[in-house]
Coordinates of C-alpha atoms in Angstrom, one line a residue:
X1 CA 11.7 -12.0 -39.5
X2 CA 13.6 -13.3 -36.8
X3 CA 13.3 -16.6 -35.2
X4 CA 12.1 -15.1 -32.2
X5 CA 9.1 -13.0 -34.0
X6 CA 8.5 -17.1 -35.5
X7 CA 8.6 -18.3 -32.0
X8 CA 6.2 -15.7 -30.4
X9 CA 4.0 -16.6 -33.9
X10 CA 4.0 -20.2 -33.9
X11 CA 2.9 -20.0 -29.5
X12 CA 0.1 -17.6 -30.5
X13 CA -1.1 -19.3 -32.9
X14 CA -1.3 -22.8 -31.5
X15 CA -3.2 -21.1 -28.4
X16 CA -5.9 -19.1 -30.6
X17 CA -6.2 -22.1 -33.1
X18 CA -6.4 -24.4 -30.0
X19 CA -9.3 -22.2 -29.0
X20 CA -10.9 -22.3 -32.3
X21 CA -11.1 -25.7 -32.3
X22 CA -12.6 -26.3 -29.0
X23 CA -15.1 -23.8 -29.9
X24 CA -16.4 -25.4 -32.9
X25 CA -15.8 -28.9 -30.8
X26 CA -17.8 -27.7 -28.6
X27 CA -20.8 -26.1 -31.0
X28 CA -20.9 -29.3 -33.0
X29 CA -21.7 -31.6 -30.1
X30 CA -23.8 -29.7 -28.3
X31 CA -25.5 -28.2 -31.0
X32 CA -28.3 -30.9 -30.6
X33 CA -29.2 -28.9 -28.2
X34 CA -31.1 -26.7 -30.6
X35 CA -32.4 -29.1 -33.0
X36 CA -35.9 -30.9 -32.5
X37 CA -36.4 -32.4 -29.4
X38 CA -39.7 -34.0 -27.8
X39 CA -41.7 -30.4 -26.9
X40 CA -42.7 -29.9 -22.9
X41 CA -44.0 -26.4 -23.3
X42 CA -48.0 -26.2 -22.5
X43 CA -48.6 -25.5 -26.3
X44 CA -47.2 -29.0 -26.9
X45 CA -49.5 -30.6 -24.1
X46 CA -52.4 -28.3 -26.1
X47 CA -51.5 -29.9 -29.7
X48 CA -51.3 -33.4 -28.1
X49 CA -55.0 -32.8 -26.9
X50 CA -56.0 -31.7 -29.8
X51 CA -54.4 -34.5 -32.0
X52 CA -56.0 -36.8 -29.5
X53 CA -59.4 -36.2 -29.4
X54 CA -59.5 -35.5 -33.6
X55 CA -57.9 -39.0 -33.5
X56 CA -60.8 -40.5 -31.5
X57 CA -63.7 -38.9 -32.9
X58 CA -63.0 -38.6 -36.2
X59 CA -60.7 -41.0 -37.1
X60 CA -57.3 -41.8 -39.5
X61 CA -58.2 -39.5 -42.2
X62 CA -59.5 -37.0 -39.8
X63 CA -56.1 -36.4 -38.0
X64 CA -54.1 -37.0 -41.2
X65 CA -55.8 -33.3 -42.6
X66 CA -55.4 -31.8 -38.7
X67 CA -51.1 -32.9 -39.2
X68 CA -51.7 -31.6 -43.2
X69 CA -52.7 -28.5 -41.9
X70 CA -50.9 -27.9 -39.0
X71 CA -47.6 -29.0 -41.1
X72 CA -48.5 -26.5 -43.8
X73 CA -48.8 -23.3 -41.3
X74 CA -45.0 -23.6 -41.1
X75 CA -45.1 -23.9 -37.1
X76 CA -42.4 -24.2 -34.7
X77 CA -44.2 -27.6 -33.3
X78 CA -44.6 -30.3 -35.3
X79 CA -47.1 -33.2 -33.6
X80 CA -46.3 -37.0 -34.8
X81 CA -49.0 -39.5 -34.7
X82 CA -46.7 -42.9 -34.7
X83 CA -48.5 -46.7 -35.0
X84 CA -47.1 -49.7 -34.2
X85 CA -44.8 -50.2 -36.7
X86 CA -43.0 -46.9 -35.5
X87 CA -44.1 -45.2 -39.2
X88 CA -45.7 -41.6 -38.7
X89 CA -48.9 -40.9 -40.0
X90 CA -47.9 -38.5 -42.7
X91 CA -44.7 -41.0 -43.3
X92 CA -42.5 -38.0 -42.4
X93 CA -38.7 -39.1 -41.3
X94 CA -38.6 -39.9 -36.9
X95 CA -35.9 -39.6 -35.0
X96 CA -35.1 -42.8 -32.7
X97 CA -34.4 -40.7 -29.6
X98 CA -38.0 -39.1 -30.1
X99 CA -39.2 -42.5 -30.1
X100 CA -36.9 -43.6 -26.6
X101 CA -38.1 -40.9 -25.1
X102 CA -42.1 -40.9 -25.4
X103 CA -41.9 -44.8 -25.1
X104 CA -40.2 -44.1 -21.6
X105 CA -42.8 -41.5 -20.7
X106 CA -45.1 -43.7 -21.5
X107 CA -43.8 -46.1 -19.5
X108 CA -43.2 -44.6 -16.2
X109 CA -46.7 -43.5 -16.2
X110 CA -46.3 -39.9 -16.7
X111 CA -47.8 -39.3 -20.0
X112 CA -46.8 -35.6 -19.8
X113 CA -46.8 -34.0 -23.4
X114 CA -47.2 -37.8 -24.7
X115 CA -50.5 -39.6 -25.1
X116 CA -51.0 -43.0 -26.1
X117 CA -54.1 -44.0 -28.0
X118 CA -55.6 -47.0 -28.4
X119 CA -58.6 -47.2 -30.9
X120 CA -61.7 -49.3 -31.7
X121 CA -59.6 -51.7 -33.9
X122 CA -57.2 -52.5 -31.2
X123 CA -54.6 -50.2 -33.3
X124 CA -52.2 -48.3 -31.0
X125 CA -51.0 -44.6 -31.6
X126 CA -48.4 -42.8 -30.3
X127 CA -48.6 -39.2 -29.8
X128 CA -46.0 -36.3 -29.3
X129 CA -45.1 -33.1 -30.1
X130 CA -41.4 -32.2 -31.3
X131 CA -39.9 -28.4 -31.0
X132 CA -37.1 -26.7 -33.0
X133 CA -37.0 -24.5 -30.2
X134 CA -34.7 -24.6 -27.4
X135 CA -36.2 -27.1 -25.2
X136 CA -36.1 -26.4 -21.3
X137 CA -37.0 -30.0 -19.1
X138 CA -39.4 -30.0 -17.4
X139 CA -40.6 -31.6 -13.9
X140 CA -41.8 -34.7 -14.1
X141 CA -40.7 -35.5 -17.7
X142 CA -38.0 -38.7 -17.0
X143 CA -34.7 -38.6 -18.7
X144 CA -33.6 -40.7 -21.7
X145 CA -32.5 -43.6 -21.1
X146 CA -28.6 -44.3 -20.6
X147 CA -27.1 -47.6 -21.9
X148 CA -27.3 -48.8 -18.6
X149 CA -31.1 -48.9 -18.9
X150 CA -31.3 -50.4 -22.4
X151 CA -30.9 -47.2 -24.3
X152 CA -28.9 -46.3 -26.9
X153 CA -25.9 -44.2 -26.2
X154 CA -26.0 -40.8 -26.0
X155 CA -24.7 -40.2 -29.4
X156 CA -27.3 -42.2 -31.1
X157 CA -29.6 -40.3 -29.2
X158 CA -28.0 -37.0 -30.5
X159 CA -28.2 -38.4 -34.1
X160 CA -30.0 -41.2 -34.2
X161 CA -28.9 -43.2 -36.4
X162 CA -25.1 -44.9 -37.3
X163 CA -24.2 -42.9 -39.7
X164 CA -25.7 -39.9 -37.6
X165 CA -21.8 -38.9 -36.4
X166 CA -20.6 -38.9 -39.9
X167 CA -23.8 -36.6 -41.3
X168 CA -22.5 -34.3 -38.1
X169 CA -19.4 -34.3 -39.2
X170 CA -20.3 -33.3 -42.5
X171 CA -22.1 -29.9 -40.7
X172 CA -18.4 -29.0 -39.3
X173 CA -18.7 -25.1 -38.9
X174 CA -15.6 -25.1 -41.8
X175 CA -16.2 -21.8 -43.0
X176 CA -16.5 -20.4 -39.8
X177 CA -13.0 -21.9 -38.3
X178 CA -11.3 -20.8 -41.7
X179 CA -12.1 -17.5 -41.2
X180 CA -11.4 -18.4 -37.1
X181 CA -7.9 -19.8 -38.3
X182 CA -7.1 -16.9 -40.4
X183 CA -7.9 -14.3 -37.8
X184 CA -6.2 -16.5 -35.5
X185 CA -3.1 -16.4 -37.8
X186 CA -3.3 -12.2 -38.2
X187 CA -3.6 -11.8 -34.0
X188 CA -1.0 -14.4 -33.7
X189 CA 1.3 -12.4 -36.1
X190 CA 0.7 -9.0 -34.4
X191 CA 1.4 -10.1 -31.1
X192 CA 4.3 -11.8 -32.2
X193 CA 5.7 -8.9 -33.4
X194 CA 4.5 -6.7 -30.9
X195 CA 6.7 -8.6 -28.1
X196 CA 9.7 -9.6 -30.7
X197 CA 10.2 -5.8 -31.7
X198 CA 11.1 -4.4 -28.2
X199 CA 13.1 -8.0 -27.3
X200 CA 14.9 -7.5 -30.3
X201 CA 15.9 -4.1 -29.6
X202 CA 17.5 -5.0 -26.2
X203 CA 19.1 -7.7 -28.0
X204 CA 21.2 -5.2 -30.6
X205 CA 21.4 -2.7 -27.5
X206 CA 23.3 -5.5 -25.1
X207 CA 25.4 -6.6 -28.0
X208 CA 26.4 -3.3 -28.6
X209 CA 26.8 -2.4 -24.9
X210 CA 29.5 -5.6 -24.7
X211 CA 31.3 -4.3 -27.2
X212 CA 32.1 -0.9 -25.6
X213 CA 29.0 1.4 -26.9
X214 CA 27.2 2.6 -24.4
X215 CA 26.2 6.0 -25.9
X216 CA 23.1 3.9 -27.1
X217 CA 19.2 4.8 -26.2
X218 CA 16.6 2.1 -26.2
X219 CA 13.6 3.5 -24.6
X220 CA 13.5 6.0 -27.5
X221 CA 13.1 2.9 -29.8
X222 CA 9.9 1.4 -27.4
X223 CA 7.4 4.3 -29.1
X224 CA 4.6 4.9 -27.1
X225 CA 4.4 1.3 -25.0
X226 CA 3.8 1.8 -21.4
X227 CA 4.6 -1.9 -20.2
X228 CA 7.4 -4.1 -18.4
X229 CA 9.4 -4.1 -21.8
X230 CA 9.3 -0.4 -22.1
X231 CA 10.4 -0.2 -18.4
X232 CA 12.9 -2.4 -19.2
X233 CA 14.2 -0.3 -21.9
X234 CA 14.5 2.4 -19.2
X235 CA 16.4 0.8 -16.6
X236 CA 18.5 -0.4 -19.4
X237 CA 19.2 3.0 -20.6
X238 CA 19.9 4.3 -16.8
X239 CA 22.2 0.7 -16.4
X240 CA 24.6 2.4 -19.4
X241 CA 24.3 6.0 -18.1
X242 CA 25.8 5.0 -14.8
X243 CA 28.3 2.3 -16.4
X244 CA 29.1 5.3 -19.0
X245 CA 29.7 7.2 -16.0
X246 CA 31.8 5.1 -14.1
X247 CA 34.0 4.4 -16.8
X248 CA 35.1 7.8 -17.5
X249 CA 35.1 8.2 -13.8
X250 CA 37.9 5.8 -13.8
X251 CA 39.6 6.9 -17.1
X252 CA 40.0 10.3 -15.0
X253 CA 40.7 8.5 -12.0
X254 CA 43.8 6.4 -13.7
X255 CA 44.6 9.6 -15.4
X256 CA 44.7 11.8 -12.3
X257 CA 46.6 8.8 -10.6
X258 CA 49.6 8.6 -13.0
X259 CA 49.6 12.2 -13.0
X260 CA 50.0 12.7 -9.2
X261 CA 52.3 9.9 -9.2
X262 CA 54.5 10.9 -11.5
X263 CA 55.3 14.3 -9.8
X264 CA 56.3 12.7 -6.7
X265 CA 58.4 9.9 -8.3
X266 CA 60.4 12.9 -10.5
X267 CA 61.4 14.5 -7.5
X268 CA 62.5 11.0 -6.3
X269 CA 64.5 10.4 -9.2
X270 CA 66.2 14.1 -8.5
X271 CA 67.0 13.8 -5.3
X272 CA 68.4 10.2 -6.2
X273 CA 70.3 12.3 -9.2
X274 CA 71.7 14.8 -6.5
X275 CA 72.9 12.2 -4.1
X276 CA 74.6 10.3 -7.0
X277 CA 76.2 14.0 -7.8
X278 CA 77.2 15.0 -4.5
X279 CA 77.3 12.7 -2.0
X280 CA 78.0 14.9 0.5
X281 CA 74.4 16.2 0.0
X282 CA 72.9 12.8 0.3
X283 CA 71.4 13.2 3.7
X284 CA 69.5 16.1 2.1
X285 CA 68.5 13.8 -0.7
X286 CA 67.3 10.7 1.6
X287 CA 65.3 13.4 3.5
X288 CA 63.3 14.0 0.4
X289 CA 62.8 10.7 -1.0
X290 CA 61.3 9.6 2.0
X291 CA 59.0 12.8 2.1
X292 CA 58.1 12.0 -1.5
X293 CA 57.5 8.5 -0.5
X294 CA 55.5 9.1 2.4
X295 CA 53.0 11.4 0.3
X296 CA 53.1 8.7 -2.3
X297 CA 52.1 6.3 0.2
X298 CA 49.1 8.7 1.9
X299 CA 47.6 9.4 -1.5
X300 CA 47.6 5.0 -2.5
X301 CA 46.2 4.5 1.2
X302 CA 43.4 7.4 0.3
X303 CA 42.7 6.1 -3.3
X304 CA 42.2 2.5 -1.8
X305 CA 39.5 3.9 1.0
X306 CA 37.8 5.7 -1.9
X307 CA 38.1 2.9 -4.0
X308 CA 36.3 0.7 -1.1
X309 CA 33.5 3.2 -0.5
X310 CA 32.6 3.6 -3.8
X311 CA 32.3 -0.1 -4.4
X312 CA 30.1 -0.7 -2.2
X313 CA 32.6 -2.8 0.1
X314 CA 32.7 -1.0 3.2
X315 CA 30.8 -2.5 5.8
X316 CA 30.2 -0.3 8.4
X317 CA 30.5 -1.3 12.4
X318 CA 27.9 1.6 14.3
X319 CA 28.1 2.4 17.6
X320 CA 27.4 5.5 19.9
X321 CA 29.4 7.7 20.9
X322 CA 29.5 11.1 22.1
X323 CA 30.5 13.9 19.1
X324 CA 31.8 16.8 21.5
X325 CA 34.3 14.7 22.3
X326 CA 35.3 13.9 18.7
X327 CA 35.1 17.1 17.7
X328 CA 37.8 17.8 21.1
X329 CA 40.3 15.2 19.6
X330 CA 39.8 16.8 16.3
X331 CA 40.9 20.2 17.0
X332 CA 43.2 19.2 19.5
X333 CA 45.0 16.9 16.6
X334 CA 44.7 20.0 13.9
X335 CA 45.9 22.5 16.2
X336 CA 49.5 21.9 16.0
X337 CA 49.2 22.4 12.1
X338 CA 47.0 25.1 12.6
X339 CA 50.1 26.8 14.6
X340 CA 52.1 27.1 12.1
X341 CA 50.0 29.6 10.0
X342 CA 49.2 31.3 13.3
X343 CA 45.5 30.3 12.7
X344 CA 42.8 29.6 15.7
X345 CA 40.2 27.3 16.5
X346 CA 37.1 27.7 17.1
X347 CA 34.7 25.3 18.5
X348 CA 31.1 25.7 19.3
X349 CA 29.4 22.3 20.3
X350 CA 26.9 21.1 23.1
X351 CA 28.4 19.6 25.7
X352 CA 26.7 16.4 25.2
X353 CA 25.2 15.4 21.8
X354 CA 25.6 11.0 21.1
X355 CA 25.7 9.5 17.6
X356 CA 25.5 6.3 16.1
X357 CA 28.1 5.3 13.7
X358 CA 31.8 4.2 13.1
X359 CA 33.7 6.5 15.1
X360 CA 37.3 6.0 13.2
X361 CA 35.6 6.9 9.9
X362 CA 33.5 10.0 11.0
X363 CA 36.7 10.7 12.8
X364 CA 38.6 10.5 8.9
X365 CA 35.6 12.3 7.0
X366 CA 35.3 15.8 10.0
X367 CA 39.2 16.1 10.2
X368 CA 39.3 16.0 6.1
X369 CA 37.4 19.1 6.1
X370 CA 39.1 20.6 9.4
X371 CA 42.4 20.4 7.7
X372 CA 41.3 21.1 4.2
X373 CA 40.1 24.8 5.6
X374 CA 43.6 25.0 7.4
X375 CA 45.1 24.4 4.3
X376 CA 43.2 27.6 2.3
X377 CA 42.6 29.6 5.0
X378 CA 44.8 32.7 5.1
X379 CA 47.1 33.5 8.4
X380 CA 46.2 35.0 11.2
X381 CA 42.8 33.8 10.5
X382 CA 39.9 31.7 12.4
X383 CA 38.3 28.2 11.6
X384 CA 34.9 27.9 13.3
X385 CA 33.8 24.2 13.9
X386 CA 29.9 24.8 14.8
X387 CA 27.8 21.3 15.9
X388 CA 23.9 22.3 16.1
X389 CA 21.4 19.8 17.6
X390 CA 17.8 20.5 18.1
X391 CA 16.5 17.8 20.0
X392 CA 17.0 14.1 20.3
X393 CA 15.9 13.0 17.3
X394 CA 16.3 15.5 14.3
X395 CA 19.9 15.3 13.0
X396 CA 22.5 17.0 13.8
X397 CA 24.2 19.8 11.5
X398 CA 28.1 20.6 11.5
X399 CA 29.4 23.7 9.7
X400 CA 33.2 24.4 9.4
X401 CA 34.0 27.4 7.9
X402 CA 37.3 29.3 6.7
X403 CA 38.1 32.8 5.9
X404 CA 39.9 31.8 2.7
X405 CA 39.0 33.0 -0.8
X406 CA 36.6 30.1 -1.4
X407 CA 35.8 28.6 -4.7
X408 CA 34.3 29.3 -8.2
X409 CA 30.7 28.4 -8.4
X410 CA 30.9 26.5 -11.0
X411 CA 33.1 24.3 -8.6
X412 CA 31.1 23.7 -5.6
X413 CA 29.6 20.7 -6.9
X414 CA 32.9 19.2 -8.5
X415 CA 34.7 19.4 -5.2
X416 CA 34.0 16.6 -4.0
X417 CA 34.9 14.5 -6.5
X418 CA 38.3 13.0 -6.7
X419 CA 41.2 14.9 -7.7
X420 CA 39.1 18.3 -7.8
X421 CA 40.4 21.1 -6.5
X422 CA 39.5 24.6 -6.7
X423 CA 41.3 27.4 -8.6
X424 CA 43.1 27.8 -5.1
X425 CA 44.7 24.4 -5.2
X426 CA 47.6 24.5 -7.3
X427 CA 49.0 27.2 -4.3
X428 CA 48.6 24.4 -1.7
X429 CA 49.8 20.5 -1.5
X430 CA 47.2 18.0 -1.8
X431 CA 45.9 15.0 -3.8
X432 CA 42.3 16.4 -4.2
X433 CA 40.7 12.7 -2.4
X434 CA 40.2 13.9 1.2
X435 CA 36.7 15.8 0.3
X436 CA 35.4 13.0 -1.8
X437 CA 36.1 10.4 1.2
X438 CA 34.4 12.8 3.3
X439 CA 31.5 12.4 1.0
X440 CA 31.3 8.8 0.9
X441 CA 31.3 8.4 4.8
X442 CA 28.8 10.9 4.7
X443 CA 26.2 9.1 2.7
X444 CA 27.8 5.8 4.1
X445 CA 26.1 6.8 7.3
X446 CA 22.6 8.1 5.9
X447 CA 23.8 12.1 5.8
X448 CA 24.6 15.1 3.4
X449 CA 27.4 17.0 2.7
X450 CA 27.8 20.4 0.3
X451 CA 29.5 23.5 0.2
X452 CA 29.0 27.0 0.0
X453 CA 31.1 30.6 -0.6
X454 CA 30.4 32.7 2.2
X455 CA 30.1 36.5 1.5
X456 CA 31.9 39.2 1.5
X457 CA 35.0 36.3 1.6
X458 CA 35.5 33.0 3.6
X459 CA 33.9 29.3 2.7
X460 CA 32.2 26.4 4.6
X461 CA 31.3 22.5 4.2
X462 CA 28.1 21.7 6.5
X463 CA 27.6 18.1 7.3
X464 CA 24.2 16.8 8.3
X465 CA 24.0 13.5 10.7
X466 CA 21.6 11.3 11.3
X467 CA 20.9 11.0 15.3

């Protein structure tokens, strides 16, 4: 057991103990409720009648075998005939508050369910009835006195006598708050366990997540739960998938990197070789260091933009602005490259269709996929840019397409990852990042972007924009 299963115990138990004891608090002090109290039914104001008139017809002895009688048939009322000196007729054991309370009845003038009888002999009797039934007070009946108007306090009315708390005391429901404590104890212990199990769990799973593990499943672990602990073990599980991902996203990132660096930077070293060699070739050799360098310095600028996209960091500045006339400075830019594989243009766009969004980067993410279907489409060929818009407010759909060879199913989804490129790739230069930015810029602007083989040959990318 762990010190937080003791923890979860020790609060549990305090509050279900706590309870117990307020419980049996609460019984013993108010249990007074149901012991005898002075009777204010109608069959007490009938036994008081009768009491009273055996007491003035026939005498002592008379009522003494009416009490005998009535006290032998076991009932639920007892009557008390009390003289002067407070001392029952059948010398049977009075409670003082009995006493208080038909002396004030008595007193205010009342006299309900008490009678007072005074006989021949000057000798005063006191008559009541008293209930081990739940009594329910009735109107006109006056309270008990409070200290305040002589009384005794309400304890002493409760028990009567001194020693009264003590003998209360002593009738402590025990057995029933040991077997309260103890079932207290067991709940407190399940529950404890119940929440430590799952806590402890996530506890070995983050410990094992900070030291590199992350192939690690907790929700499997929760069993059947269906709670916020159980949903935590989900999320954690997702957290780990995507950190799992990531991280082999940029162990193949930093692989792909060194890898495309290093071609580059052995063709510098070659043409630095060459121009060592023969200098008289050195022109040559400058010429294709810088070339090298330039590409070197396109694929860090690309890597950096991705790198800012997929963190999160780019914060983009919207405005509107009309797409035709993107799409215009788009093919117009491509064309010259374009020219030199003899390849044409084709553009099909309203003449008017307005966006909202960072014009610079949707400018980046269409003229990715432009010149990536220049790139693999063969010469002597055509690359339709087609821009559909319905109406005003459903977005708007882009399709560029090429009559190149296309790519493997299996790769349509990997393309736009970076460093992906299709089987085709290897026969063209390129870094593999331009797609993936395309991607992010995409999304960055609430759209979608996939690809598709077109049949019997030729590929496309469509783009959908929000209006």
């Amino acid at each position: 057991m762990g010190r937080l299963f003791w923890k979860f115990f020790l609060f549990f138990f305090l509050a279900q103990l706590t309870t117990a004891l307020g419980v049996s608090a609460f019984v013993l002090f108010n249990v007074t409720n149901q012991n005898p109290s002075i009777d204010q039914s109608p069959m007490g104001q009938s036994l008081i009648d009768a009491a009273q008139s055996t007491l003035q017809l026939g005498g002592i002895q008379a009522t003494k075998q009416l009490l005998s009688r009535w006290e032998s048939q076991r009932l639920a009322h007892h009557v008390y005939v009390v003289d002067q000196g407070e001392q029952d007729l059948l010398n049977r054991k009075l409670d003082a508050s009995w006493l208080d309370v038909a002396q004030q009845s008595i007193k205010s003038g009342t006299q309900e369910n008490v009678a007072k009888v005074t006989l021949a002999n000057q000798q005063s009797y006191l008559i009541f009835v008293v209930s081990s039934r739940p009594n329910r007070p009735r109107a006109g009946l006056p309270p008990p006195p409070g200290p305040e108007e002589g009384g005794r306090p309400s304890y002493f009315k409760r028990f009567g006598h001194s020693n009264a708390l003590f003998k209360a005391l002593a009738k402590f429901p025990m057995k029933g708050l040991l077997i309260g404590t103890l079932a207290s104890a067991l709940f407190a212990a399940i529950l404890a366990w119940y929440f430590s199990k799952p806590i402890k769990t996530l506890r070995l799973a983050f410990e094992h997540a900070a030291s590199g593990v992350l192939n690690i499943s907790v929700a499997d672990k929760m069993g059947s739960r269906k709670d916020e602990l159980s949903d935590l073990g989900r999320h954690f599980d997702h957290m780990t998938s995507r950190l799992g991902t990531v991280l082999q996203g940029q162990t193949r990132l930093l692989h792909h990197v060194s890898h495309e660096l290093r071609s580059p930077l052995a063709r510098i070293h070659m043409a630095l070789g060459l121009a060592l060699q023969t200098p008289e070739k050195a022109e040559n050799s400058l010429a294709r260091i810088e070339l090298e360098a330039n590409r070197m310095d396109k694929m860090i600028g690309e890597l950096l933009e991705l790198s800012r996209f997929e963190s999160g960091m780019v914060d983009l500045k919207k405005e509107d602005f009309l797409l035709n006339e993107l799409l215009d400075m788009i093919v117009e830019d491509a064309a010259f490259e374009a020219s030199n594989k003899r390849i044409r243009i084709a553009l099909n766009a309203p003449q008017t269709v307005k966006i909202s969004g960072q014009q610079d980067l949707m400018h980046r993410a269409i003229e990715n996929v432009v010149r990536n279907a220049i790139k693999y489409a063969p010469n002597d060929s055509i690359v339709n840019i087609d821009c559909k818009s319905h109406s005003t407010s459903k977005p708007i759909e882009i399709t560029i397409t090429d009559q190149g060879s296309g790519v493997l199913e299996t790769e349509l989804e990997d393309i736009f990852k970076p460093f992906v490129r299709g089987h085709s790739g290897s026969q063209v230069v390129g870094h593999g990042v331009g797609l993936a930015i395309t991607k992010q810029v995409i999304e960055a602007h609430g759209g979608k972007v996939w690809a598709a083989n077109l049949k019997p040959h030729g590929f496309s990318v469509t783009m959908i924009l929000p209006v």
